[in-house]
Coordinates of C-alpha atoms in Angstrom, one line a residue:
M1 CA -11.2 -6.0 19.5
K2 CA -8.9 -4.8 16.8
K3 CA -7.7 -8.3 16.1
I4 CA -11.3 -9.6 16.0
F5 CA -12.4 -6.9 13.6
S6 CA -9.4 -7.3 11.4
I7 CA -9.8 -11.0 11.0
I8 CA -13.5 -11.1 10.2
A9 CA -13.6 -8.0 8.1
V10 CA -13.1 -10.0 5.0
A11 CA -16.1 -12.2 5.8
G12 CA -18.6 -9.6 6.9
L13 CA -17.7 -8.9 10.5
S14 CA -21.2 -9.8 11.8
L15 CA -20.3 -12.6 14.2
A16 CA -17.9 -10.5 16.4
L17 CA -20.4 -7.7 16.4
N18 CA -23.1 -10.0 17.5
S19 CA -21.0 -11.4 20.3
C20 CA -20.1 -7.9 21.4
A21 CA -23.6 -6.3 21.1
D22 CA -24.3 -6.8 24.8
K23 CA -21.0 -5.2 25.8
L24 CA -21.6 -1.7 24.6
D25 CA -20.4 0.0 27.7
E26 CA -17.1 -2.0 27.6
I27 CA -16.2 -0.9 24.0
D28 CA -14.5 2.3 23.1
T29 CA -15.5 4.1 26.3
N30 CA -13.8 6.6 28.5
P31 CA -12.3 4.6 31.3
N32 CA -13.0 7.5 33.6
S33 CA -16.7 7.6 32.6
T34 CA -17.6 4.2 31.5
E35 CA -21.2 5.0 30.8
N36 CA -20.3 7.4 28.0
P37 CA -18.9 6.1 24.7
L38 CA -16.5 8.4 23.0
P39 CA -17.6 9.1 19.4
T40 CA -14.7 11.5 18.8
G41 CA -12.2 8.7 19.7
L42 CA -13.9 6.3 17.3
F43 CA -13.9 9.0 14.6
N44 CA -10.2 9.9 15.1
N45 CA -9.2 6.3 15.3
G46 CA -11.0 5.4 12.1
N47 CA -9.4 8.3 10.2
K48 CA -5.9 7.5 11.5
E49 CA -6.2 3.7 11.0
Y50 CA -7.3 4.3 7.5
M51 CA -4.3 6.5 6.7
D52 CA -1.9 4.3 8.7
Y53 CA -2.7 1.2 6.6
T54 CA -3.4 2.7 3.2
R55 CA -0.6 5.3 2.9
D56 CA 2.1 3.1 4.4
G57 CA 5.0 1.2 2.8
W58 CA 2.7 -1.6 1.6
V59 CA -0.6 -0.5 0.1
S60 CA 0.9 2.9 -0.9
G61 CA 4.6 2.1 -1.2
R62 CA 4.4 -1.3 -2.9
M63 CA 1.2 -0.9 -4.9
M64 CA -0.5 2.5 -5.4
L65 CA 2.6 4.8 -5.7
P66 CA 4.4 2.5 -8.2
F67 CA 1.2 1.8 -10.2
V68 CA 1.1 5.5 -11.2
Q69 CA 4.9 5.8 -11.3
Y70 CA 5.3 8.4 -8.5
S71 CA 7.8 6.0 -7.0
A72 CA 10.1 3.2 -8.1
Q73 CA 11.6 0.6 -5.8
K74 CA 15.4 0.3 -5.5
I75 CA 15.7 -3.4 -4.6
Y76 CA 12.7 -5.6 -5.2
T77 CA 11.0 -4.4 -8.5
E78 CA 8.5 -7.2 -8.9
E79 CA 5.8 -5.1 -7.4
D80 CA 6.6 -2.2 -9.7
R81 CA 6.1 -4.7 -12.5
Y82 CA 2.6 -5.4 -11.1
Q83 CA 3.3 -8.6 -9.2
Y84 CA 2.2 -7.2 -5.9
R85 CA 2.0 -9.3 -2.8
L86 CA -1.6 -10.4 -2.4
T87 CA -1.4 -9.7 1.3
T88 CA -1.2 -6.0 0.4
G89 CA -4.6 -6.1 -1.2
D90 CA -5.9 -8.1 1.8
Q91 CA -4.7 -5.3 4.0
L92 CA -6.6 -2.6 2.0
W93 CA -9.8 -4.7 2.1
A94 CA -9.7 -5.7 5.8
R95 CA -8.7 -2.2 7.1
T96 CA -11.4 -0.6 5.2
Y97 CA -14.1 -2.7 6.8
Y98 CA -12.4 -2.3 10.2
V99 CA -12.5 1.5 10.1
A100 CA -16.0 1.4 8.6
Q101 CA -17.1 -0.3 11.8
D102 CA -15.9 2.7 13.8
Y103 CA -17.9 5.1 11.7
K104 CA -21.0 2.9 11.9
K105 CA -20.7 2.6 15.7
I106 CA -20.9 6.4 15.9
I107 CA -24.1 6.3 13.8
D108 CA -25.5 3.5 16.0
Y109 CA -24.8 5.5 19.2
N110 CA -26.5 8.5 17.8
I111 CA -29.7 6.8 16.6
D112 CA -30.1 4.3 19.5
P113 CA -32.7 5.7 22.0
A114 CA -30.6 4.3 24.8
T115 CA -27.5 6.3 23.9
K116 CA -28.7 9.1 21.6
G117 CA -29.2 11.6 24.5
K118 CA -25.7 10.9 25.9
M119 CA -24.1 11.6 22.5
L120 CA -25.2 15.2 22.7
A121 CA -22.3 15.8 25.1
Y122 CA -20.0 15.2 22.1
G123 CA -21.8 17.3 19.4
S124 CA -25.2 17.3 17.7
N125 CA -26.6 13.9 16.7
E126 CA -27.0 15.1 13.1
N127 CA -23.4 16.3 12.7
Q128 CA -22.0 13.1 14.1
I129 CA -24.1 11.0 11.9
A130 CA -23.3 13.2 8.8
A131 CA -19.6 13.0 9.5
S132 CA -19.8 9.2 9.7
R133 CA -21.8 8.9 6.6
I134 CA -19.4 11.0 4.7
M135 CA -16.3 9.0 5.8
L136 CA -18.1 5.8 5.1
S137 CA -18.7 7.1 1.6
Y138 CA -15.0 8.0 1.3
V139 CA -13.6 4.6 2.3
F140 CA -16.2 2.5 0.4
A141 CA -15.7 4.6 -2.8
N142 CA -11.9 3.9 -2.6
L143 CA -12.6 0.2 -2.0
A144 CA -14.9 0.0 -5.0
D145 CA -12.4 1.9 -7.1
A146 CA -9.8 -0.8 -6.3
F147 CA -11.8 -4.0 -6.5
G148 CA -15.2 -3.4 -8.3
D149 CA -18.2 -5.0 -6.7
I150 CA -17.9 -5.1 -2.9
P151 CA -19.9 -6.0 0.3
Y152 CA -21.5 -2.6 1.2
W153 CA -23.5 -1.0 3.9
S154 CA -25.6 2.2 3.8
Y155 CA -27.2 4.3 6.4
G156 CA -30.0 5.5 4.2
N157 CA -30.7 2.6 2.0
K158 CA -31.8 -0.8 3.2
D159 CA -31.3 -2.6 -0.1
A160 CA -31.2 -6.4 0.5
D161 CA -27.8 -6.5 -1.3
F162 CA -26.2 -4.2 1.3
Q163 CA -25.1 -6.8 3.8
A164 CA -21.8 -5.7 5.2
L165 CA -21.4 -4.4 8.8
N166 CA -24.8 -5.7 10.0
I167 CA -25.0 -7.2 13.4
E168 CA -27.9 -9.3 12.3
G169 CA -26.3 -10.0 9.0
T170 CA -24.2 -12.8 7.6
L171 CA -20.6 -13.9 7.7
Q172 CA -20.8 -14.4 4.0
P173 CA -22.2 -11.1 2.7
K174 CA -23.3 -10.6 -0.9
F175 CA -21.2 -8.3 -3.1
A176 CA -23.2 -5.3 -4.2
T177 CA -22.7 -4.2 -7.8
Q178 CA -20.7 -1.2 -8.6
L179 CA -23.8 0.5 -10.0
K180 CA -25.6 0.1 -6.7
V181 CA -22.6 1.1 -4.6
Y182 CA -21.7 4.2 -6.5
T183 CA -25.3 5.3 -6.9
D184 CA -25.9 5.0 -3.2
I185 CA -22.6 6.8 -2.3
L186 CA -23.7 9.8 -4.3
K187 CA -27.0 9.8 -2.5
E188 CA -25.4 9.4 0.9
L189 CA -23.0 12.3 0.3
K190 CA -25.9 14.6 -0.8
E191 CA -28.1 13.6 2.1
A192 CA -25.2 13.8 4.6
S193 CA -24.3 17.3 3.4
E194 CA -27.9 18.4 3.8
M195 CA -28.2 17.1 7.3
I196 CA -25.2 19.0 8.6
D197 CA -26.2 21.6 11.3
L198 CA -24.3 24.7 10.4
S199 CA -25.6 26.5 13.4
K200 CA -23.1 24.6 15.5
D201 CA -19.5 25.8 15.7
K202 CA -18.0 22.3 15.8
V203 CA -18.7 18.8 14.3
F204 CA -17.7 17.1 17.6
S205 CA -17.6 19.1 20.8
E206 CA -13.8 18.4 21.3
G207 CA -10.9 16.5 19.8
D208 CA -11.9 16.4 16.1
Q209 CA -8.6 16.2 14.3
L210 CA -10.0 16.4 10.7
F211 CA -12.8 18.9 10.2
K212 CA -13.5 20.9 13.3
S213 CA -16.2 23.1 11.7
P214 CA -19.4 21.9 10.2
A215 CA -18.8 24.3 7.3
K216 CA -15.6 22.5 6.4
L217 CA -17.3 19.1 6.7
K218 CA -20.0 20.3 4.3
K219 CA -17.4 21.5 1.7
F220 CA -15.6 18.2 1.9
A221 CA -18.8 16.2 1.4
N222 CA -19.8 18.3 -1.7
S223 CA -16.2 18.2 -3.1
L224 CA -16.0 14.5 -2.6
R225 CA -19.4 14.1 -4.4
L226 CA -18.0 16.2 -7.2
R227 CA -15.0 14.0 -7.5
I228 CA -17.0 10.8 -7.5
A229 CA -19.7 12.1 -9.8
T230 CA -17.1 13.3 -12.3
R231 CA -15.7 9.8 -12.4
L232 CA -19.1 8.3 -12.9
K233 CA -20.5 10.6 -15.5
G234 CA -21.6 8.6 -18.5
S235 CA -21.5 5.4 -16.5
V236 CA -24.0 5.9 -13.6
P237 CA -27.4 7.5 -14.3
G238 CA -27.8 10.8 -12.5
A239 CA -24.0 11.5 -12.0
E240 CA -24.2 14.6 -14.2
A241 CA -26.9 16.1 -12.0
H242 CA -24.8 15.4 -8.9
I243 CA -21.9 17.3 -10.4
A244 CA -24.1 20.4 -10.8
D245 CA -25.8 20.0 -7.4
A246 CA -22.5 19.4 -5.6
I247 CA -21.0 22.6 -7.1
A248 CA -24.1 24.6 -6.2
S249 CA -24.1 23.3 -2.7
G250 CA -20.6 24.6 -2.0
V251 CA -17.3 23.0 -2.6
M252 CA -13.8 23.9 -1.4
T253 CA -12.7 27.5 -2.2
S254 CA -9.2 27.7 -0.7
N255 CA -6.3 25.7 0.7
D256 CA -7.9 26.3 4.2
D257 CA -10.6 23.8 3.1
T258 CA -8.1 21.0 2.3
V259 CA -8.8 18.0 4.5
G260 CA -5.7 16.2 5.8
L261 CA -4.4 14.3 8.9
T262 CA -1.2 15.7 10.3
Y263 CA 0.9 13.2 12.2
E264 CA 3.0 14.0 15.3
N265 CA 6.5 15.1 14.7
N266 CA 8.0 12.3 16.7
L267 CA 8.7 8.5 16.5
V268 CA 5.7 7.7 18.7
N269 CA 3.0 8.5 16.1
P270 CA 4.9 9.3 12.9
S271 CA 3.4 9.5 9.4
P272 CA 3.0 6.0 7.9
F273 CA 5.2 6.4 4.8
F274 CA 8.1 7.9 6.8
S275 CA 7.8 5.0 9.2
T276 CA 8.9 2.6 6.4
Y277 CA 12.2 4.4 6.3
I278 CA 13.0 3.7 9.9
S279 CA 14.2 0.2 8.9
R280 CA 14.1 0.2 5.1
S281 CA 15.0 2.6 2.3
D282 CA 13.5 0.9 -0.8
F283 CA 11.5 3.7 -2.3
S284 CA 12.7 6.5 -4.6
V285 CA 10.9 9.0 -6.8
S286 CA 10.5 7.4 -10.2
K287 CA 12.3 8.5 -13.3
P288 CA 9.2 9.1 -15.5
F289 CA 7.8 11.4 -12.9
V290 CA 11.1 13.3 -12.4
Q291 CA 11.3 13.6 -16.2
L292 CA 7.9 15.2 -16.3
L293 CA 8.8 17.6 -13.5
K294 CA 12.1 18.5 -15.2
G295 CA 10.3 19.2 -18.5
E296 CA 12.0 16.4 -20.3
K297 CA 8.6 14.9 -20.9
G298 CA 5.3 16.7 -21.4
V299 CA 4.8 20.3 -22.3
F300 CA 5.2 22.2 -19.0
G301 CA 8.9 22.9 -18.6
V302 CA 10.6 22.8 -15.2
D303 CA 8.1 22.5 -12.4
P304 CA 9.3 24.2 -9.1
R305 CA 7.5 21.5 -7.1
I306 CA 10.3 19.1 -8.1
F307 CA 12.4 20.6 -5.2
K308 CA 9.7 19.7 -2.7
Y309 CA 8.8 16.3 -4.2
A310 CA 12.4 14.9 -4.6
A311 CA 15.6 15.2 -2.5
P312 CA 19.1 15.7 -3.8
I313 CA 20.8 12.5 -4.8
S314 CA 23.4 13.2 -2.1
N315 CA 20.7 12.7 0.7
S316 CA 21.0 9.2 2.2
A317 CA 18.7 7.0 4.2
T318 CA 20.7 8.1 7.3
D319 CA 19.7 11.7 6.5
I320 CA 16.1 10.7 6.5
R321 CA 16.3 9.0 9.9
E322 CA 18.4 11.7 11.5
Y323 CA 16.2 14.6 10.0
T324 CA 19.2 16.1 8.2
M325 CA 17.7 16.0 4.7
T326 CA 18.3 19.1 2.5
E327 CA 16.5 20.6 -0.5
A328 CA 18.1 20.7 -3.9
T329 CA 18.9 24.1 -5.5
N330 CA 19.3 22.8 -9.0
I331 CA 17.4 20.2 -10.9
S332 CA 20.7 18.5 -11.8
E333 CA 20.9 17.3 -8.2
I334 CA 17.7 15.3 -8.6
Q335 CA 17.4 12.1 -10.6
G336 CA 14.6 9.5 -10.6
M337 CA 15.0 5.7 -10.3
P338 CA 14.4 3.9 -13.6
Y339 CA 10.9 2.4 -13.2
G340 CA 10.4 -1.3 -13.3
V341 CA 13.9 -2.4 -14.1
P342 CA 14.7 -6.1 -13.8
S343 CA 15.9 -7.0 -10.3
S344 CA 19.3 -7.9 -11.8
L345 CA 19.9 -4.2 -12.6
T346 CA 18.8 -2.6 -9.4
S347 CA 22.2 -2.7 -7.7
S348 CA 23.7 -0.6 -10.5
Q349 CA 20.9 2.0 -10.4
S350 CA 19.9 2.4 -6.8
G351 CA 22.7 4.8 -5.8
T352 CA 21.8 7.1 -8.7
A353 CA 18.2 8.0 -7.6
S354 CA 16.6 10.6 -5.3
Y355 CA 14.5 9.9 -2.3
F356 CA 11.3 11.7 -1.7
G357 CA 11.7 15.3 -0.5
K358 CA 12.4 16.3 3.1
D359 CA 8.9 17.8 3.4
I360 CA 7.5 14.3 2.7
L361 CA 9.9 12.1 4.6
K362 CA 9.2 13.5 8.0
P363 CA 7.3 12.2 11.0
G364 CA 4.9 15.2 11.0
F365 CA 3.7 14.8 7.4
T366 CA 0.1 15.6 6.5
E367 CA -1.7 12.8 4.6
I368 CA -4.4 14.3 2.4
F369 CA -8.0 13.0 2.1
M370 CA -8.8 15.7 -0.4
E371 CA -7.4 19.1 -1.3
Y372 CA -8.6 22.3 -2.8
A373 CA -6.3 22.1 -5.9
E374 CA -8.1 19.0 -7.0
V375 CA -11.5 20.8 -6.8
E376 CA -10.3 23.5 -9.1
F377 CA -9.2 20.8 -11.7
L378 CA -12.6 19.2 -11.3
L379 CA -14.3 22.6 -11.9
S380 CA -12.1 23.1 -14.9
E381 CA -13.4 19.9 -16.4
A382 CA -17.0 20.7 -15.4
N383 CA -16.7 24.1 -17.0
G384 CA -15.5 22.8 -20.4
W385 CA -11.8 22.7 -19.5
S386 CA -11.8 26.2 -18.1
Q387 CA -8.4 28.0 -18.2
A388 CA -9.2 30.0 -15.1
N389 CA -10.0 27.0 -12.9
Y390 CA -7.0 25.1 -14.3
E391 CA -4.6 28.0 -13.4
K392 CA -6.2 28.2 -9.9
G393 CA -5.6 24.5 -9.4
V394 CA -1.9 24.7 -10.3
K395 CA -1.5 27.8 -8.1
A396 CA -3.2 26.2 -5.2
S397 CA -1.1 23.1 -5.4
M398 CA 2.1 25.1 -5.5
E399 CA 1.0 27.3 -2.6
R400 CA 0.2 24.2 -0.5
W401 CA 3.8 23.0 -1.1
G402 CA 5.3 26.3 -0.1
I403 CA 6.6 27.4 -3.5
D404 CA 7.8 31.0 -3.8
A405 CA 5.1 33.4 -5.1
T406 CA 7.3 34.7 -7.9
K407 CA 8.0 31.2 -9.2
I408 CA 4.3 30.3 -9.0
N409 CA 3.3 33.4 -11.0
T410 CA 6.0 32.7 -13.6
F411 CA 5.0 29.0 -14.0
V412 CA 1.3 29.7 -14.2
A413 CA 1.8 32.5 -16.7
G414 CA 3.6 30.0 -19.0
L415 CA 1.0 27.2 -18.7
P416 CA -0.1 25.8 -22.1
A417 CA -3.8 26.2 -22.8
A418 CA -6.3 24.2 -20.8
S419 CA -7.3 20.9 -22.4
K420 CA -8.1 17.5 -21.2
A421 CA -4.5 16.4 -21.5
N422 CA -3.0 19.4 -19.8
V423 CA -5.6 19.7 -17.0
I424 CA -5.5 16.0 -16.1
T425 CA -1.7 16.0 -16.2
Q426 CA -1.4 18.9 -13.9
K427 CA -4.0 17.2 -11.7
Y428 CA -1.7 14.2 -11.6
I429 CA 1.2 16.3 -10.5
A430 CA -0.9 17.9 -7.8
L431 CA -2.1 14.5 -6.5
F432 CA 1.4 13.4 -5.7
M433 CA 1.3 11.3 -2.5
Q434 CA -2.4 10.6 -3.1
P435 CA -1.8 7.7 -5.5
N436 CA -5.2 5.9 -5.2
E437 CA -6.9 9.0 -6.7
A438 CA -4.2 9.4 -9.4
W439 CA -4.6 5.8 -10.3
S440 CA -8.3 6.2 -10.7
E441 CA -7.9 9.3 -12.8
Y442 CA -5.4 7.6 -15.1
R443 CA -7.8 4.7 -15.6
R444 CA -10.7 7.1 -16.4
T445 CA -8.8 9.5 -18.7
G446 CA -5.6 7.9 -19.9
Y447 CA -3.5 10.8 -18.6
P448 CA -0.8 11.5 -18.0
N449 CA 0.6 10.0 -21.2
T450 CA 4.1 10.1 -19.9
L451 CA 4.1 6.8 -18.0
L452 CA 6.4 4.0 -19.1
L453 CA 4.1 1.1 -20.3
P454 CA 4.8 -2.6 -20.7
G455 CA 6.8 -3.3 -23.8
Q456 CA 8.4 0.1 -23.9
T457 CA 12.2 0.7 -23.6
A458 CA 13.8 3.2 -21.4
N459 CA 17.3 4.4 -20.5
L460 CA 19.2 3.4 -17.3
N461 CA 20.8 6.2 -15.3
K462 CA 24.2 4.6 -15.9
P463 CA 25.5 1.5 -17.6
S464 CA 25.1 -1.7 -15.6
A465 CA 28.1 -3.8 -14.6
T466 CA 27.8 -5.6 -18.0
G467 CA 27.5 -2.4 -20.0
V468 CA 23.8 -2.4 -20.5
T469 CA 22.4 1.1 -21.0
T470 CA 18.7 0.4 -21.7
Y471 CA 16.0 -2.0 -20.6
T472 CA 12.4 -3.0 -21.6
F473 CA 9.7 -2.6 -19.0
T474 CA 8.1 -6.0 -18.7
S475 CA 4.9 -6.8 -16.8
L476 CA 5.0 -9.9 -14.7
I477 CA 1.2 -10.3 -15.0
A478 CA 0.3 -12.0 -18.3
G479 CA -1.8 -9.9 -20.6
L480 CA -1.2 -6.5 -19.0
T481 CA -0.3 -4.0 -21.6
D482 CA -1.0 -0.9 -19.5
V483 CA -1.4 0.1 -15.8
P484 CA -3.5 -2.4 -13.9
T485 CA -7.2 -1.6 -14.0
R486 CA -8.0 -3.2 -10.6
I487 CA -6.5 -5.5 -8.0
F488 CA -7.4 -9.1 -7.1
Y489 CA -10.0 -9.9 -4.5
P490 CA -8.4 -11.0 -1.2
T491 CA -7.5 -14.6 -0.9
T492 CA -9.4 -14.8 2.4
V493 CA -12.6 -13.7 0.7
Q494 CA -12.1 -16.4 -1.9
T495 CA -11.8 -19.0 0.8
L496 CA -14.4 -17.8 3.3
N497 CA -17.0 -16.4 1.1
T498 CA -16.6 -18.5 -2.0
A499 CA -20.0 -18.5 -3.6
N500 CA -20.4 -14.7 -3.3
Y501 CA -16.8 -14.2 -4.5
Q502 CA -17.5 -16.3 -7.6
A503 CA -20.7 -14.4 -8.3
A504 CA -18.9 -11.0 -8.0
S505 CA -16.0 -12.2 -10.1
A506 CA -18.5 -13.2 -12.9
S507 CA -20.4 -10.0 -12.5
I508 CA -17.4 -7.7 -13.1
G509 CA -15.9 -9.8 -16.0
G510 CA -13.4 -11.9 -14.1
D511 CA -11.1 -11.4 -11.0
K512 CA -8.2 -10.1 -13.1
M513 CA -5.9 -7.1 -13.1
D514 CA -7.1 -6.0 -16.6
T515 CA -10.8 -6.2 -15.9
K516 CA -12.2 -2.7 -16.3
L517 CA -14.6 -1.1 -13.8
I518 CA -17.8 0.4 -15.0
W519 CA -16.4 4.0 -15.2
D520 CA -13.1 3.0 -16.9
K521 CA -13.7 4.3 -20.4
N522 CA -10.0 4.8 -21.3

């Protein structure tokens, strides 16, 4: 089934669903109780699959992390210079539709009269449906943020343009416009939050690895709506009202509300980014990011999170694999990899750069869907760049990473005044290892302004074999003078859904990496 769904996701997924519609009892069921489908298994599988294939060494490591210069590759730098492998974008697209099917199946089970009653053994119908609607909103929003117009499905809106995921649909679904998709996502998140039954003590009766309590699910839904509405304000009618309503409905209030998926501390189910280091060691923390954390760029001085984010230069790939990494005690032990150097210079620089920190490169890392610190930065913006919310955001981020309380208080006390530049830059620092969100925020706001852009010159860590000490960052995609504003539609979609692909490409202004999405005002 995984292979079927993965192959046809790019074309609408309907054919395989139709062929399987009469085999409900054979799909995703408990082998010891074949009459009862397991919605918790579907939910956990969808959440894990999404993180496995979007926070891995491909979508994250070779596209999203370098786009926002959290990372820099040590060998093949073409992707850092925006020439990413198109199969990476294909993976993001196909996996999103694959996991969306899991969430939709839960909804189907809980509304179908033949199975609705059985689902009560796994939690209230309302909470299962609400959780699925919220996660569908999460993955579809991320997909639209990356591509623009997309095939889309909605629980509460039967718009004729929403043709993805339907059993009775088409293998060549239309692409819904960004305006329709984002407008519906905001509606879905509001309605899903309102349908959550808080009288229950759990979302699913057992096994839920993400939310556990309906109260936490509700805060996530409202916080996610705040995030998306903030992005859409001034671009999508009604977004400003959603900001106010989401806040009033209850957003995250502490790190206990942060939603993340913690992987097993073993090599059976390790975290996806750590897994890339089992056989490769291409990725280092980038020099522009390290310079920001060291206070060599920006206005914040030395950030104590640098010791959590980056390892000492002395740590090797063997240390990662053997769990013998250490933590630096002085910033002089940490150095970033020059970002986007020509491949001819990598051999002279790769040994001079730090890997990610030991709290990141471990099997049991927690991949974050959304965290409390981000909410405080969103509240700072909503409240006219509030100093109080800004400081709470920085403090929450540092506490989540285990920074000593004295160091936190000293850093927060010395923060420059809240402003768009300062709040968004601190948000960028807090979003480390959540690169898709950092990429969206950069496109929306233009911050941080510390990134190395095409045409700019930077210093190498040490002279090359030929004595070169500087280089110019050169985009390998013609016309790009800044960070990419979107990625190409998958080649499979171009081939299998040509007419609708062409219509979508024309609708957004061209299938190019410098085409701006409707909310990209920077």
